[in-house]
One Martini backbone bead per residue (centre of mass of N, CA, C, O) as a GRO file, in nm:
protein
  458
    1UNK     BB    1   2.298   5.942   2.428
    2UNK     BB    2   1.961   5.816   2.539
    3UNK     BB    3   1.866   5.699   2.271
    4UNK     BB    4   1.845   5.386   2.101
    5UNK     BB    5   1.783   5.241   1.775
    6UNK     BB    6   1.593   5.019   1.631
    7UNK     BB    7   1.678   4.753   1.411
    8UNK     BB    8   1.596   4.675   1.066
    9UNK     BB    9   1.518   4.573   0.772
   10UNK     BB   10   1.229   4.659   0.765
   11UNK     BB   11   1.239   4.903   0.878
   12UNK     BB   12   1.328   5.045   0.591
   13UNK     BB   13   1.098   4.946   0.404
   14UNK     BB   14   0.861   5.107   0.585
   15UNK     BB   15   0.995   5.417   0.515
   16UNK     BB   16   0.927   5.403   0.186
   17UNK     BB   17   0.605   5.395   0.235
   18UNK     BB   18   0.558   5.593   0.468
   19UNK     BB   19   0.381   5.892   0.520
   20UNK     BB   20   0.434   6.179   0.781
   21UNK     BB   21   0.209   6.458   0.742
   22UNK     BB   22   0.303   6.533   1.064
   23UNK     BB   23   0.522   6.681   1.303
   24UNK     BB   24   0.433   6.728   1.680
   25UNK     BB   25   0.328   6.984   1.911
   26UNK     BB   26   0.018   6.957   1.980
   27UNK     BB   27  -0.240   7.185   2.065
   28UNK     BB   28  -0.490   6.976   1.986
   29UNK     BB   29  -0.611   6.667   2.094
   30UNK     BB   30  -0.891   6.479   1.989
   31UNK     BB   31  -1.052   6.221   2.174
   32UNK     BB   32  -1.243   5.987   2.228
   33UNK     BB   33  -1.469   5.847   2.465
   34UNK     BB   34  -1.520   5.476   2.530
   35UNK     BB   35  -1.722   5.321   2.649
   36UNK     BB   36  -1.702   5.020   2.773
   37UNK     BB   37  -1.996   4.909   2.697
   38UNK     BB   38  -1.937   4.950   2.358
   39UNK     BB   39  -1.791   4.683   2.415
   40UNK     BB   40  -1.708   4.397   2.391
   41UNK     BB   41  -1.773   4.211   2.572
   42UNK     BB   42  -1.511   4.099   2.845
   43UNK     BB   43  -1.678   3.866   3.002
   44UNK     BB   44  -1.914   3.584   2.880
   45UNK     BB   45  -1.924   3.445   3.216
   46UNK     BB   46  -2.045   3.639   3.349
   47UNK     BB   47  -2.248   3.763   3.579
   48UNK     BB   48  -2.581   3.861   3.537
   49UNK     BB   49  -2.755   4.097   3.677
   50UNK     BB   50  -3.068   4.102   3.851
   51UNK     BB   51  -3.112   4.221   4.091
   52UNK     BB   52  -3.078   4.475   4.307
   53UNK     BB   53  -2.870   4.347   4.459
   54UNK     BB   54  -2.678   4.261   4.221
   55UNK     BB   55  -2.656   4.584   4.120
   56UNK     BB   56  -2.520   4.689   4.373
   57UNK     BB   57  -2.275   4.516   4.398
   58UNK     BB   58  -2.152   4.552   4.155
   59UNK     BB   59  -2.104   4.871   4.135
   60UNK     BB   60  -1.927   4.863   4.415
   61UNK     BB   61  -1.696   4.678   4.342
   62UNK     BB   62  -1.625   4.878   4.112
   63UNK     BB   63  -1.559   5.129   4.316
   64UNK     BB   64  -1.387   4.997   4.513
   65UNK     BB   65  -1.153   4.903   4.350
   66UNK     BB   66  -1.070   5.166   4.247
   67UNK     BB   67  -1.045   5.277   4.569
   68UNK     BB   68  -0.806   5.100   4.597
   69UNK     BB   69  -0.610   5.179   4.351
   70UNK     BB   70  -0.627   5.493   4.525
   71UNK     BB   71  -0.479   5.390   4.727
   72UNK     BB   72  -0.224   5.255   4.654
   73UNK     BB   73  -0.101   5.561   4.508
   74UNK     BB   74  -0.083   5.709   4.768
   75UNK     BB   75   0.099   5.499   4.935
   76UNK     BB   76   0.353   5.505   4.711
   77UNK     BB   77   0.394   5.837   4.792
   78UNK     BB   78   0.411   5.782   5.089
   79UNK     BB   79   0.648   5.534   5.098
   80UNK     BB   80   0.556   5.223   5.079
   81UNK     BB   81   0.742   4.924   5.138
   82UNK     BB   82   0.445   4.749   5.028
   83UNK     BB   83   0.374   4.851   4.748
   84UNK     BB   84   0.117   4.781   4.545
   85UNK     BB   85  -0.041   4.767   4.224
   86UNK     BB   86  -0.361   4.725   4.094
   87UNK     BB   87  -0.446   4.687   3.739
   88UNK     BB   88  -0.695   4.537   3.744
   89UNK     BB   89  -0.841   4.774   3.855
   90UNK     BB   90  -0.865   4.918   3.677
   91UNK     BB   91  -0.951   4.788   3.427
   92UNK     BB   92  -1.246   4.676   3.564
   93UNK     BB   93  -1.352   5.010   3.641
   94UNK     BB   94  -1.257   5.186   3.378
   95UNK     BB   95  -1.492   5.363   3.188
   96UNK     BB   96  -1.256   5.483   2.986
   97UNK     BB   97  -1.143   5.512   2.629
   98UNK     BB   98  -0.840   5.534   2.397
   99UNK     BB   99  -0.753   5.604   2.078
  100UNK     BB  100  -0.480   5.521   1.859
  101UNK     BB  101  -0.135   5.538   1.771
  102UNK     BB  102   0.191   5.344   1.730
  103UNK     BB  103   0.420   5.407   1.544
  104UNK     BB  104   0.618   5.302   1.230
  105UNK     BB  105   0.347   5.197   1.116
  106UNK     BB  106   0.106   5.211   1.272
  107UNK     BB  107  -0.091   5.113   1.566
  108UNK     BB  108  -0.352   5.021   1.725
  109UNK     BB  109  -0.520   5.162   2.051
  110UNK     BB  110  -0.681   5.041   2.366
  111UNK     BB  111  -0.710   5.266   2.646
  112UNK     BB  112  -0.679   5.374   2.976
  113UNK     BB  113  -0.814   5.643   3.161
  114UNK     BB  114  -0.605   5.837   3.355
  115UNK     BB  115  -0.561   6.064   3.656
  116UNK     BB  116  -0.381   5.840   3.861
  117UNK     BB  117  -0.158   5.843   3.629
  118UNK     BB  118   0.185   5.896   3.486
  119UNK     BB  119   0.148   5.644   3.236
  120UNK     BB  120   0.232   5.514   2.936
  121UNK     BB  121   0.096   5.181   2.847
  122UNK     BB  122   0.231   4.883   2.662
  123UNK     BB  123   0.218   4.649   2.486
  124UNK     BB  124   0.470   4.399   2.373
  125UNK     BB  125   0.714   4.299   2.172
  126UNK     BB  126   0.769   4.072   2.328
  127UNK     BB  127   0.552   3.840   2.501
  128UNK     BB  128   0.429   3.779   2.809
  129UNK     BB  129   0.136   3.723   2.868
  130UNK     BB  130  -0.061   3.797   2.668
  131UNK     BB  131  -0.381   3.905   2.537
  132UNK     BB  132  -0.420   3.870   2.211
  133UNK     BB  133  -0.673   3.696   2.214
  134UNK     BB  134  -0.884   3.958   2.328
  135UNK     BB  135  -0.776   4.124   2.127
  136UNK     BB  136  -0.857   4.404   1.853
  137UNK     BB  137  -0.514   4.457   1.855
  138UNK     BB  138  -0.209   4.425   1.791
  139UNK     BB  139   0.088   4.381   1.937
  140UNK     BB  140   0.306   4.554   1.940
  141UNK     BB  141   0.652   4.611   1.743
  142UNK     BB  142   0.941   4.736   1.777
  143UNK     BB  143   1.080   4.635   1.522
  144UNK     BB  144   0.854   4.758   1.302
  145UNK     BB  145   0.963   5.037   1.364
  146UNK     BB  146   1.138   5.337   1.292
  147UNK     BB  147   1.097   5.566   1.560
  148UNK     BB  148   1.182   5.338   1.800
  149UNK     BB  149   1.327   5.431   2.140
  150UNK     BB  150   1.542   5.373   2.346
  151UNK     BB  151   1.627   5.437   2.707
  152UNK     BB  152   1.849   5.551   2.898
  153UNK     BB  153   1.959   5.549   3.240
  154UNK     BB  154   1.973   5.920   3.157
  155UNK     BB  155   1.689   5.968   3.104
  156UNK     BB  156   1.493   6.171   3.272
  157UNK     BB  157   1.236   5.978   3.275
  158UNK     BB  158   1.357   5.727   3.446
  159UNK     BB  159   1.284   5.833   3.753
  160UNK     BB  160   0.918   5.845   3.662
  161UNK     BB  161   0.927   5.604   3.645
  162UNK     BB  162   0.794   5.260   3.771
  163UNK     BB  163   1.075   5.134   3.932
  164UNK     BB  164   1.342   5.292   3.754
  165UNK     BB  165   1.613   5.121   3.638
  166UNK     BB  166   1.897   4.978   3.547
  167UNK     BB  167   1.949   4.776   3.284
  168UNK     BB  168   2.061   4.624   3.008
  169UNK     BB  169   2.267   4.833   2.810
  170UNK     BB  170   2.125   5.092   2.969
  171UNK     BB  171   1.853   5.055   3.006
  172UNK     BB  172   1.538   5.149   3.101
  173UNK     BB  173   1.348   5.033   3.372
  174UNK     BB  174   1.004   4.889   3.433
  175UNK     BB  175   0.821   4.790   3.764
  176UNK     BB  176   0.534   4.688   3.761
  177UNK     BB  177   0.322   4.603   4.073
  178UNK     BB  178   0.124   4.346   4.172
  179UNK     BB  179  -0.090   4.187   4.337
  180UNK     BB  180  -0.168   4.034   4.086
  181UNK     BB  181   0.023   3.852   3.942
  182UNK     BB  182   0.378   3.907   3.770
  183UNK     BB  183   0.344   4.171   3.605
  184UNK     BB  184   0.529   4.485   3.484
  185UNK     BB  185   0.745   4.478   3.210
  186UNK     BB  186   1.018   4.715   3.090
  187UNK     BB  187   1.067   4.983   2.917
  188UNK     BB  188   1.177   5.263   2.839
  189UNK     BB  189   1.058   5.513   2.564
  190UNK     BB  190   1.008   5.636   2.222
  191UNK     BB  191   0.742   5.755   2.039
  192UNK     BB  192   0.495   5.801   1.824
  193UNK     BB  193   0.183   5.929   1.744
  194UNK     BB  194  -0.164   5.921   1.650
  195UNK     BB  195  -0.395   6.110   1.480
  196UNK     BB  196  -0.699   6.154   1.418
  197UNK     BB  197  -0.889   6.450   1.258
  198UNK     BB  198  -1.214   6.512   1.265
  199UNK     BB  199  -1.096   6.624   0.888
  200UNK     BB  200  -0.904   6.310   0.852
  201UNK     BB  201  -0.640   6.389   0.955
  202UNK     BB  202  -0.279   6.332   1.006
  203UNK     BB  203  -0.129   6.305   1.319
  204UNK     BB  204   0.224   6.344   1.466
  205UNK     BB  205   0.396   6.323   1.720
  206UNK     BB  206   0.612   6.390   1.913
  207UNK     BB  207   0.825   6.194   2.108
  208UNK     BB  208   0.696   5.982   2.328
  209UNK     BB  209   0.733   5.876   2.665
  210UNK     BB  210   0.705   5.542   2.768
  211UNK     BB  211   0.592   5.186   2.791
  212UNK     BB  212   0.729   4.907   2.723
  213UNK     BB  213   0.576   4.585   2.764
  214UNK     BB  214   0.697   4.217   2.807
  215UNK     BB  215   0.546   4.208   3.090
  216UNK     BB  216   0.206   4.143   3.241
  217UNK     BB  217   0.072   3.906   3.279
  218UNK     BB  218  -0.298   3.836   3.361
  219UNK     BB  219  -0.459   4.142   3.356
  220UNK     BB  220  -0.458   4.161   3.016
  221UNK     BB  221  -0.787   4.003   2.981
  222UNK     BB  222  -0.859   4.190   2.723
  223UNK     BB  223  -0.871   4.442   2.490
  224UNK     BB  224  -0.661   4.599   2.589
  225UNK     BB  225  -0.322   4.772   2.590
  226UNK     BB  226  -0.341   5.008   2.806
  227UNK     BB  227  -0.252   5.265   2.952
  228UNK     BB  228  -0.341   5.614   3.040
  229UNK     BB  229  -0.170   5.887   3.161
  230UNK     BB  230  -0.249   6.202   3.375
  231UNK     BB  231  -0.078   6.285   3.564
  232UNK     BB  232   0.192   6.527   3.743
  233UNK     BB  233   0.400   6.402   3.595
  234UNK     BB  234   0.658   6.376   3.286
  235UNK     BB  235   0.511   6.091   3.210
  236UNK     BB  236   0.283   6.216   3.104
  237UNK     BB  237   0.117   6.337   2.867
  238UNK     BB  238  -0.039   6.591   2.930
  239UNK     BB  239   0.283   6.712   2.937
  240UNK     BB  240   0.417   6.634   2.712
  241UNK     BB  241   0.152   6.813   2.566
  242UNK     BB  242   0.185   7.014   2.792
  243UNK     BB  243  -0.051   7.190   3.029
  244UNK     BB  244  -0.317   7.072   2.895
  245UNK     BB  245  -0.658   6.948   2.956
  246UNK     BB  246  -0.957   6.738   2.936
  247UNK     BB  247  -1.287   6.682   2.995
  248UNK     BB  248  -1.602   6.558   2.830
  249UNK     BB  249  -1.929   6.430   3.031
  250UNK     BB  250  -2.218   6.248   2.991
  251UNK     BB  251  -2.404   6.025   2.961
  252UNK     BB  252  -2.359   5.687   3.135
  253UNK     BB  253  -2.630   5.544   3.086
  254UNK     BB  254  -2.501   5.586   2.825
  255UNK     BB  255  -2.300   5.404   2.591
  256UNK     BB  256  -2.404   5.585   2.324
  257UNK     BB  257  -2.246   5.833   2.352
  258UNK     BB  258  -2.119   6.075   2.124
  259UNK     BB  259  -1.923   6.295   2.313
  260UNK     BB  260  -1.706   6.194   2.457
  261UNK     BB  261  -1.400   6.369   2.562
  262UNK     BB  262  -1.100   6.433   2.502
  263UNK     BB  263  -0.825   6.674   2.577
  264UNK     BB  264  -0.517   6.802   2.471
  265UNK     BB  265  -0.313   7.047   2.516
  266UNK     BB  266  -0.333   7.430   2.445
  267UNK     BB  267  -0.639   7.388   2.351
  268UNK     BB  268  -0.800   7.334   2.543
  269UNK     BB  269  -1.130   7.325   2.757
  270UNK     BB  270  -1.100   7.603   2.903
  271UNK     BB  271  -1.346   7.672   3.135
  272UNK     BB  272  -1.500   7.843   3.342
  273UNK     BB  273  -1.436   7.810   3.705
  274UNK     BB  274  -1.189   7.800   3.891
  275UNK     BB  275  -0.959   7.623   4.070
  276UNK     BB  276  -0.737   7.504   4.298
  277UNK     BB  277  -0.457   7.250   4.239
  278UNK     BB  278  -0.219   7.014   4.399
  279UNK     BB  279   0.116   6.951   4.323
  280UNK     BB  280   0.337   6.705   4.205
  281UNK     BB  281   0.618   6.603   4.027
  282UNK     BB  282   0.637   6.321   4.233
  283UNK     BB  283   0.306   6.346   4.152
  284UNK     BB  284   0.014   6.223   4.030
  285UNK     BB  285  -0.188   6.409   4.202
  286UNK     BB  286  -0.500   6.555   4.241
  287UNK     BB  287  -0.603   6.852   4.457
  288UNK     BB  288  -0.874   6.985   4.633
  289UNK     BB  289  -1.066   7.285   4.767
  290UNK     BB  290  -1.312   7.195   4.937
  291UNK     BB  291  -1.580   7.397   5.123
  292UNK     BB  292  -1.873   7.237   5.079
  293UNK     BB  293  -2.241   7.181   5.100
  294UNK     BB  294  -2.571   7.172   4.927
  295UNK     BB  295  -2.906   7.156   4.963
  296UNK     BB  296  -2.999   7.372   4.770
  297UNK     BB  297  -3.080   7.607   5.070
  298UNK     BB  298  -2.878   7.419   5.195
  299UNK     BB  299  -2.624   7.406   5.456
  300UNK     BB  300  -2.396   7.215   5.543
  301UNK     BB  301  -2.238   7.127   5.851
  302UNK     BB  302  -1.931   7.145   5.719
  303UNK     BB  303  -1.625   7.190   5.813
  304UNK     BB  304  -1.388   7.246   5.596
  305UNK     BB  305  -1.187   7.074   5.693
  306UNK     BB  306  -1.240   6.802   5.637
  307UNK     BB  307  -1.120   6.871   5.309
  308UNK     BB  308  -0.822   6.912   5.418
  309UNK     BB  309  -0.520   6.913   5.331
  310UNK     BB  310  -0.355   6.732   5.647
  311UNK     BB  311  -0.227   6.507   5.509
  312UNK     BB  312  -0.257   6.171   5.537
  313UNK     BB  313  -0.531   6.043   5.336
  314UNK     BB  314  -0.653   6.331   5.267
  315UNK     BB  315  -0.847   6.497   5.088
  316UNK     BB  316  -0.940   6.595   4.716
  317UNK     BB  317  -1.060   6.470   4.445
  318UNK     BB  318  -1.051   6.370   4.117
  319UNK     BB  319  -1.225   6.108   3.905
  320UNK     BB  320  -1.225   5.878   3.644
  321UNK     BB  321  -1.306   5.590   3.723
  322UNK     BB  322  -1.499   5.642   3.943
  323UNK     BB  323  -1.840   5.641   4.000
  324UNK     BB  324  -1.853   5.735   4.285
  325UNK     BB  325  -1.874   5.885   4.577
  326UNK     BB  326  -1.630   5.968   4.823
  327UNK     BB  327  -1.718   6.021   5.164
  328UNK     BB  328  -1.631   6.192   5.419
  329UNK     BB  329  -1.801   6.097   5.681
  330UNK     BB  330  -1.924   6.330   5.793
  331UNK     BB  331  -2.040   6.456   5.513
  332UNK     BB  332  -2.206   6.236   5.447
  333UNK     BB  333  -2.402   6.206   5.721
  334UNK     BB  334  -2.514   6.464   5.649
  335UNK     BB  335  -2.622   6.404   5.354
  336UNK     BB  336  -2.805   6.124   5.423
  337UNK     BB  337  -2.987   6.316   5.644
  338UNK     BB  338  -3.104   6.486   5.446
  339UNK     BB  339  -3.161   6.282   5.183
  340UNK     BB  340  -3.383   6.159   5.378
  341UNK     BB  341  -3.583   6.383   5.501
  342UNK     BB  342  -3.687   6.420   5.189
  343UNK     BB  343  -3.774   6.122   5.104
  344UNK     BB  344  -3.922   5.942   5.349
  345UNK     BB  345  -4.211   6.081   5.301
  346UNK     BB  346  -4.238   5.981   5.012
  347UNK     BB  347  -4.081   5.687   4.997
  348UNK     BB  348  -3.991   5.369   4.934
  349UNK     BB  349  -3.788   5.187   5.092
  350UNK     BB  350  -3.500   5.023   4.999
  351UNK     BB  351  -3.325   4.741   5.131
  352UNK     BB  352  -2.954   4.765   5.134
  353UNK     BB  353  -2.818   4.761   5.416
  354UNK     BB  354  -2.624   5.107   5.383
  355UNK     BB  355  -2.846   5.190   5.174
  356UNK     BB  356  -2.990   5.483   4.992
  357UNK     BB  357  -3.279   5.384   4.895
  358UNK     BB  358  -3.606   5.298   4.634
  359UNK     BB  359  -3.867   5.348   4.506
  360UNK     BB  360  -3.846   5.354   4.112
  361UNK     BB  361  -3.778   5.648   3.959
  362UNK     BB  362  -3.594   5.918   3.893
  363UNK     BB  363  -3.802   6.050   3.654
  364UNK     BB  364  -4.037   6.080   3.870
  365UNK     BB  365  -3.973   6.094   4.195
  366UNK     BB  366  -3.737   6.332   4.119
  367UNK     BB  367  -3.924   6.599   4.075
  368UNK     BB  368  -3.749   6.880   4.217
  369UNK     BB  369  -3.475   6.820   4.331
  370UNK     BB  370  -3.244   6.932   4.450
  371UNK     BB  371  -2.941   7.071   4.420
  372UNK     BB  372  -2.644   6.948   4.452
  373UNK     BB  373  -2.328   7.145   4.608
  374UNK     BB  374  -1.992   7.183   4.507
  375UNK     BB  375  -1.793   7.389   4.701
  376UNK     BB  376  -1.528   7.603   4.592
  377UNK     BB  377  -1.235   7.725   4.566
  378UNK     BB  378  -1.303   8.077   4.414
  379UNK     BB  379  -1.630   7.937   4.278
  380UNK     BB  380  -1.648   7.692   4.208
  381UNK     BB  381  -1.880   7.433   4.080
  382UNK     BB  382  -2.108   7.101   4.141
  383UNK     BB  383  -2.339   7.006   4.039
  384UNK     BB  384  -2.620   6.791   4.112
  385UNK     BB  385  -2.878   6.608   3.977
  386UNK     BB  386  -3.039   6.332   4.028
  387UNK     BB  387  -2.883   6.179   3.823
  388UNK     BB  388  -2.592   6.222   3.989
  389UNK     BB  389  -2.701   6.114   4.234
  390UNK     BB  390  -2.862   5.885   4.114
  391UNK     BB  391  -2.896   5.509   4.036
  392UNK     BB  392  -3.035   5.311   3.843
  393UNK     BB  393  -3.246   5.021   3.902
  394UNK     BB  394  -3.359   4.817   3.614
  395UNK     BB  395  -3.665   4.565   3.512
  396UNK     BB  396  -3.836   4.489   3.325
  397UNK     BB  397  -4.151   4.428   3.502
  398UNK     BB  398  -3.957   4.378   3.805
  399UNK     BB  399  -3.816   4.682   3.846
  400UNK     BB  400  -3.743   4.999   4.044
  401UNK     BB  401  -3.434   5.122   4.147
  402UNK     BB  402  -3.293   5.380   4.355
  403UNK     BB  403  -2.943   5.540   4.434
  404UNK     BB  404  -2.676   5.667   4.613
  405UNK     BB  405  -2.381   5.832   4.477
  406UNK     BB  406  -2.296   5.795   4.785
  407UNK     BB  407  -1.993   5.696   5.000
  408UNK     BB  408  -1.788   5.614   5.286
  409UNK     BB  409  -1.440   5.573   5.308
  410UNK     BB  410  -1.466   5.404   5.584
  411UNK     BB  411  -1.489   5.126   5.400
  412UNK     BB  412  -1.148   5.166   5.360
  413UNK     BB  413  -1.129   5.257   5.623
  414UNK     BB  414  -1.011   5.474   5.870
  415UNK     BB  415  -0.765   5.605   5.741
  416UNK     BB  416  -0.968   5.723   5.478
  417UNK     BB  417  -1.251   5.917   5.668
  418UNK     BB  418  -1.067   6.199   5.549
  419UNK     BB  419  -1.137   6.169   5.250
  420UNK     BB  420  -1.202   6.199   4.878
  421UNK     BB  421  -1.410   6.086   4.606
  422UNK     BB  422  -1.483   6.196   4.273
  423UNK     BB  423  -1.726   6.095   4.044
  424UNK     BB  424  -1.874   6.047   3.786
  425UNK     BB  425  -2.171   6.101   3.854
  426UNK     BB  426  -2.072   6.414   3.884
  427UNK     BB  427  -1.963   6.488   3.608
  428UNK     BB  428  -2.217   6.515   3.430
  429UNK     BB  429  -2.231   6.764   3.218
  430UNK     BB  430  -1.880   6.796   3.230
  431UNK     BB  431  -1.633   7.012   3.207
  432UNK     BB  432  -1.283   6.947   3.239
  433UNK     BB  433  -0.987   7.169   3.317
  434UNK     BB  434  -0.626   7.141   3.312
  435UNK     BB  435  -0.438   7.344   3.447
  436UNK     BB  436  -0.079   7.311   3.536
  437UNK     BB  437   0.041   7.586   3.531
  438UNK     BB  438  -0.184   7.749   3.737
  439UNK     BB  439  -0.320   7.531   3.921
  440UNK     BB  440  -0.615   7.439   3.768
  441UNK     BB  441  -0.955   7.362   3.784
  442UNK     BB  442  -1.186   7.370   3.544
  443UNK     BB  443  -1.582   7.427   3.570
  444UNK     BB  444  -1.837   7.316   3.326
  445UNK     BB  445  -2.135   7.323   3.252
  446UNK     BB  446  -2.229   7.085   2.995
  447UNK     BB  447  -2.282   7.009   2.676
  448UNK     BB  448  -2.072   6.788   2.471
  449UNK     BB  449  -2.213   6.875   2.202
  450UNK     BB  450  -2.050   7.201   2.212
  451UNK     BB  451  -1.726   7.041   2.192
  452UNK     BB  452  -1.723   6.834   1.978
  453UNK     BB  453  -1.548   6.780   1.725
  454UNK     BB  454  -1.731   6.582   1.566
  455UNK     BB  455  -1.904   6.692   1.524
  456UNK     BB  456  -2.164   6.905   1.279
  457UNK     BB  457  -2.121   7.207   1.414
  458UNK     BB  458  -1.792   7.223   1.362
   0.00000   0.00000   0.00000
């Protein structure tokens, strides 16, 4: 048998009054997406930004620490024997939260969506350096669940996991290193998850593959619970409930938007036109394959070279993390110096450091401003009007400067200046569907309160 139940007293005692409503491989579930920021400041110590100065560097660190942190992912499917993931980065970067609950009887879980990683996985009791001090929902207790699996060490899932290897007991064990902190330590392991659905019913999948963490390091001194992982490996959640999954992001500048929605599931919101996609199975990552760019009715002279995967560290992703897109250096410049000759004649610059900034507000001084489109093979598109290309920063009665939330991946090194990583500021007000079976990515503009399962008008 691949898995052994661990048992308890009271895990019978449990048992007998949980009554689990329904146990499937669900085709659609939809669970809301919780901006970062509308949950409880997360260190009230940290320094608020003031100026325009630290309001811009404040977003850079955080976009940048990000893409540090899919440097690190690319750089371990290239088999890096010196590689380590840094999860603090994901943390401290990670724009969007996802709610569910773990065992019987559930345990609810505030975990960060990621498109860039392919498990899940959460603290676990006993805990070294838990967070639990700081958490809004106590530490799972696998001893206290009826449906708790240890996975062995001849488990499918066991060679998916990360660093995953025979220990103790014939258990398979992962082992995430982090570059701070003394890292991720845990079992692989299988167990139901819970979701409640928009009209209130409670839903139980079946046995889902995760990593149950023991040893986490100080690096989880947050809300969070683990990470919640959507690549293209086999320990995916995205993977093990369907071959489909979606995410629709609204204005990002509101923490208070209530539509963003991630959905797993073959019931996904796969909408729009499709584009490919490259992955394999003992990869994370999602590759496309963008094709131009144009402002307006200008094609910039980007020659598709630029953009296609053609070794490491090339090619293009579409990330749920990052803020801004991170743009192949060549791009860029062409990008840069179109919506600069546009600007430059009717704007005054703000100046700081080779940011692309301006004075004023989005909402007034970019009215009719062209909008830029990423075009992909196959002729799907992504559009971005004013507010997804500039990133507002203002202070009632003090400032208002607005800057370009596009910047070069040469800041990241020479070695991924023909990298390309499209950023969450591109994609407000679109729905992303991920078919892996047809290994297509459809995108739809789209008002993201017409998908929300939570609406009142669904």
């Amino acid at each position: 048998m691949e898995c052994s139940f661990q048992t308890s007293l009271l895990l019978f005692i449990t048992v007998s009054y949980f009554v689990v409503t329904e146990s499937i491989k669900p085709n659609r579930m939809a669970m809301k997406l919780i901006h970062r920021e509308s949950v409880a400041r997360l260190n009230p110590n940290a320094r608020v930004p003031i100026t325009p100065e630290d309001h811009i560097k404040h977003l850079t660190d955080i976009s940048s620490a990000r893409f540090k942190y899919l440097q690190n992912s690319i750089d371990k499917e290239l088999g890096s024997s010196n590689f380590q993931v840094d999860v603090q980065q994901a943390i401290k970067t990670s724009l969007f939260l996802v709610n569910f609950s773990v065992g019987q009887p559930p345990v609810p879980q505030l975990t960060i969506m990621d498109t860039g990683s392919s498990l899940l996985w959460i603290q676990c009791q006993p805990c070294k350096h838990c967070s639990s001090d700081h958490m809004i929902h106590p530490v799972f207790n696998p001893a206290l669940s009826s449906t708790f699996v240890e996975c062995s060490c001849d488990d499918r899932f066991c060679r998916y996991a990360p660093n995953g290897h025979c220990g103790s007991s014939n258990k398979c064990v992962y082992e995430q290193v982090y570059i701070s902190g003394t890292g991720s330590k845990g079992v692989l392991a299988k167990e139901r998850l819970t979701f409640t659905t928009p009209n209130g019913n409670t839903v139980v999948t079946q046995p889902i593959a995760f990593g149950c963490g023991y040893e986490n390091g100080e690096q989880l001194e947050s809300h969070f619970t683990g990470i919640l992982g959507l690549g293209a490996k086999p320990t995916s959640l995205a993977v093990q409930l369907g071959s489909k999954f979606s995410y629709c992001i609204g204005d990002l500048a509101n923490k208070n938007y209530g539509y963003n929605q991630l959905v797993l599931g073959d019931d996904a919101d796969i909408l729009g036109d499709p584009t490919p996609i490259e992955f394999e199975t003992e990869n994370s990552i999602y590759y496309m394959n963008l094709e131009g760019i144009s402002v307006g009715d200008t094609q910039l002279n980007i020659e598709p070279v630029v953009f296609k995967r053609r070794g490491p560290r090339t090619g293009v992703i579409l990330d749920s993390g990052t803020l801004y897109t991170w743009l192949a250096d060549i791009a860029y410049r062409e990008l840069y110096n179109e919506i600069k000759s546009i600007l430059d004649p009717k704007l005054e610059r703000f100046w700081f450091r080779d940011f692309l900034c301006y004075h004023g507000r989005v909402s007034e001084e970019l009215i009719g401003f062209p909008v830029v489109t990423f075009h992909f093979a196959g002729g799907a598109e992504l559009a971005m009007e004013a507010t997804s290309m500039f990133y507002p920063l203002s202070e009632p009665n003090t400032f208002n400067v607005f800057c370009m939330s596009v910047k070069p991946t040469k800041e990241h090194g020479g070695e991924y200046k023909e990298f390309t990583a499209i950023g969450l500021m591109a994609q407000q007000y679109y729905n992303i569907g991920y078919d892996l079976k047809e290994k297509n990515i459809y995108l739809q503009r789209i008002d993201c309160v017409q998908l929300d399962d939570y609406s009142p008008s669904k």
